[in-house]
Coordinates of C-alpha atoms in Angstrom, one line a residue:
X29 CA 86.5 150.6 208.5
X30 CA 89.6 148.0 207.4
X31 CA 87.6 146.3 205.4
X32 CA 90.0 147.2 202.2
X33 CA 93.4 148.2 201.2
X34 CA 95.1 149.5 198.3
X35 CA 99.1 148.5 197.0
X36 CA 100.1 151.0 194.6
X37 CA 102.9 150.3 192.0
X38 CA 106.0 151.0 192.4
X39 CA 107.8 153.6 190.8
X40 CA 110.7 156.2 192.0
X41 CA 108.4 159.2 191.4
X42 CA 105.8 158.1 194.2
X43 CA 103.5 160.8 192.5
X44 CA 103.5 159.0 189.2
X45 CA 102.6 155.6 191.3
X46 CA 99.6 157.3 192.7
X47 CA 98.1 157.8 189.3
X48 CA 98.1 154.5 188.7
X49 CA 95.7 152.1 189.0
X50 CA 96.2 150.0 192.3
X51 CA 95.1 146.6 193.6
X52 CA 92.8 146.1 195.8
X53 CA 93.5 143.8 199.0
X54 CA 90.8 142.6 201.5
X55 CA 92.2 142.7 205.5
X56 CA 89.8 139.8 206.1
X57 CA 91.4 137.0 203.3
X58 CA 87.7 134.8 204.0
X59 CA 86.4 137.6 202.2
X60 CA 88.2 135.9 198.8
X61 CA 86.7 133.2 197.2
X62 CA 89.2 132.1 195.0
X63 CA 92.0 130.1 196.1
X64 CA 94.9 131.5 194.7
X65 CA 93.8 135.4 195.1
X66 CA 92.9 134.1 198.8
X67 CA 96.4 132.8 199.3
X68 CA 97.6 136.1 197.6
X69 CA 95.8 138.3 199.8
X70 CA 97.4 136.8 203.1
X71 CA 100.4 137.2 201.7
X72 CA 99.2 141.1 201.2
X73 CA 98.1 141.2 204.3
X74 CA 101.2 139.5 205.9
X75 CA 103.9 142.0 204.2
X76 CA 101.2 144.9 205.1
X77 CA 101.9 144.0 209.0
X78 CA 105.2 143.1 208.8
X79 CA 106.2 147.0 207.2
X80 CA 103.8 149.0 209.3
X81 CA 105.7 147.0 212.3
X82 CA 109.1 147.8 210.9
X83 CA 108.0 151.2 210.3
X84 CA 106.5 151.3 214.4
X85 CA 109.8 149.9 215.8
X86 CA 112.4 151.4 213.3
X87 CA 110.9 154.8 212.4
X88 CA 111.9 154.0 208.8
X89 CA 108.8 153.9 206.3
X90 CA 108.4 150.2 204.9
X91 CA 106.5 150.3 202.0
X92 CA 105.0 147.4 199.7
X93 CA 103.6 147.6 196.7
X94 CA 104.0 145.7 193.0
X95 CA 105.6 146.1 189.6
X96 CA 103.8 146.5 186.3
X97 CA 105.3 147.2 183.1
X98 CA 103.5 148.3 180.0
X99 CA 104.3 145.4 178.5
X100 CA 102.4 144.1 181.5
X101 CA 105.0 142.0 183.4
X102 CA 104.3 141.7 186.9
X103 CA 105.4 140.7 190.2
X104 CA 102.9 140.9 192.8
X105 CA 104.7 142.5 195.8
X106 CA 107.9 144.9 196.2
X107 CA 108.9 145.8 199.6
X108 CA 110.2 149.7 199.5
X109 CA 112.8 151.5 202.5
X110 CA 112.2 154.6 203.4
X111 CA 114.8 155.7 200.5
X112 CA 111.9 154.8 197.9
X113 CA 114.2 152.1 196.7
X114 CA 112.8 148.1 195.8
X115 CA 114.8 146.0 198.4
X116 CA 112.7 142.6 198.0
X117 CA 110.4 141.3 195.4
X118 CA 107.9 138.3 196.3
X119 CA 105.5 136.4 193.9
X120 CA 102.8 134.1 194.8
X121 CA 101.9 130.5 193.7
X122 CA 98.8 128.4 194.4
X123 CA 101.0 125.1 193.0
X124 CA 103.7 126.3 190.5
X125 CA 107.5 125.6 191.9
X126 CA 108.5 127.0 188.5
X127 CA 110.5 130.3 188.9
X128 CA 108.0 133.3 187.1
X129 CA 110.0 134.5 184.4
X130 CA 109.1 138.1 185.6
X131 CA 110.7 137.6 189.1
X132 CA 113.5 136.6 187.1
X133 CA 113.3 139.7 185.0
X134 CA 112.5 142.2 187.6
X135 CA 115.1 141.0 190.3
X136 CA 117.9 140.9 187.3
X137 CA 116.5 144.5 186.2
X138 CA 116.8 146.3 189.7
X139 CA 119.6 143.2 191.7
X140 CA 117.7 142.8 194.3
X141 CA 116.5 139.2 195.8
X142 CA 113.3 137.7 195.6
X143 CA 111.5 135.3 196.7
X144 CA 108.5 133.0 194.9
X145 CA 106.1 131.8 197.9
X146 CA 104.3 128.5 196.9
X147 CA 101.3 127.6 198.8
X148 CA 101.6 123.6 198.2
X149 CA 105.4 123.3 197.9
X150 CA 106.9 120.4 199.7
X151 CA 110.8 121.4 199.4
X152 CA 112.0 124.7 200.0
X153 CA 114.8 125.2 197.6
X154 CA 117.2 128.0 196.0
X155 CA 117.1 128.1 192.3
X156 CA 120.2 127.9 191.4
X157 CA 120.8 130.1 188.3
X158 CA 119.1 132.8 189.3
X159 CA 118.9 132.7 193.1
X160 CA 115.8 133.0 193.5
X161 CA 114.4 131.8 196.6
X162 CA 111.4 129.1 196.6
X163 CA 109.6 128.8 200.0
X164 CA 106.2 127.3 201.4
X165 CA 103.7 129.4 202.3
X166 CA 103.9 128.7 205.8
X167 CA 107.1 129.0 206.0
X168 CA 107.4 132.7 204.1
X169 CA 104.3 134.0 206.5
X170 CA 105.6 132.6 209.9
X171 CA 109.7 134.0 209.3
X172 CA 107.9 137.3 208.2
X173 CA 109.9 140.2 208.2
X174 CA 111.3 143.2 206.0

């Protein structure tokens, strides 16, 4: 019915991630009330289309998904290739242009780049310890692609 969908968490044994408890993602973001898990579910729902196009027009599975530890970092998306391997990690942001200390952590953990996606962010920027990229929501949505 696409009313809902689930992200599962990353891991390498996809089994393992099944188990797990996923999040939950409405197609229809009108359907969240809150602000910031509104402008987190577009973003969902942007990273959903843009993989099941890549997958379409590549024949190479996209996947996205999140990272949890037990310690309970987290990062809200991970884009997966078709080798089951993280390529790109996003975080979202209603207001904060501060750099999440678990994007830093997770991108340092597996090298891969990232990206924080700020809703009200005036300045796109590169922070420039870490490398982090710092983008406006618009922006991020409308250059979509993984």
């Amino acid at each position: 019915m696409y009313i809902i969908f689930p992200l599962y968490p990353y891991s390498h044994k996809i089994s393992r991630a099944i188990i797990k408890e996923p999040k939950i993602y409405f197609y229809d973001s009108a359907l969240v009330f809150d602000e910031g898990a509104r402008f987190e579910n577009a973003v969902a729902v942007g990273l959903l289309s843009a993989a099941h196009y890549k997958t379409d027009t590549t024949g190479k599975t996209v996947r996205i998904g999140f990272l949890k530890t037990k310690e309970q970092k987290e990062v809200d998306f991970v884009i997966v290739n078709e080798k089951n391997e993280p390529v790109h990690l996003v975080e979202t942001k209603l207001a904060d242009a501060n750099v999440s200390k678990q994007l830093i952590y997770f991108s340092e953990k597996y090298s891969i780049p990232a990206t924080q996606v700020v809703y009200t962010l005036k300045t796109n920027f590169v922070h420039t310890t870490t490398g982090v990229n710092v983008v406006d929501g618009i922006t991020f949505l409308s250059a979509l692609s993984v």
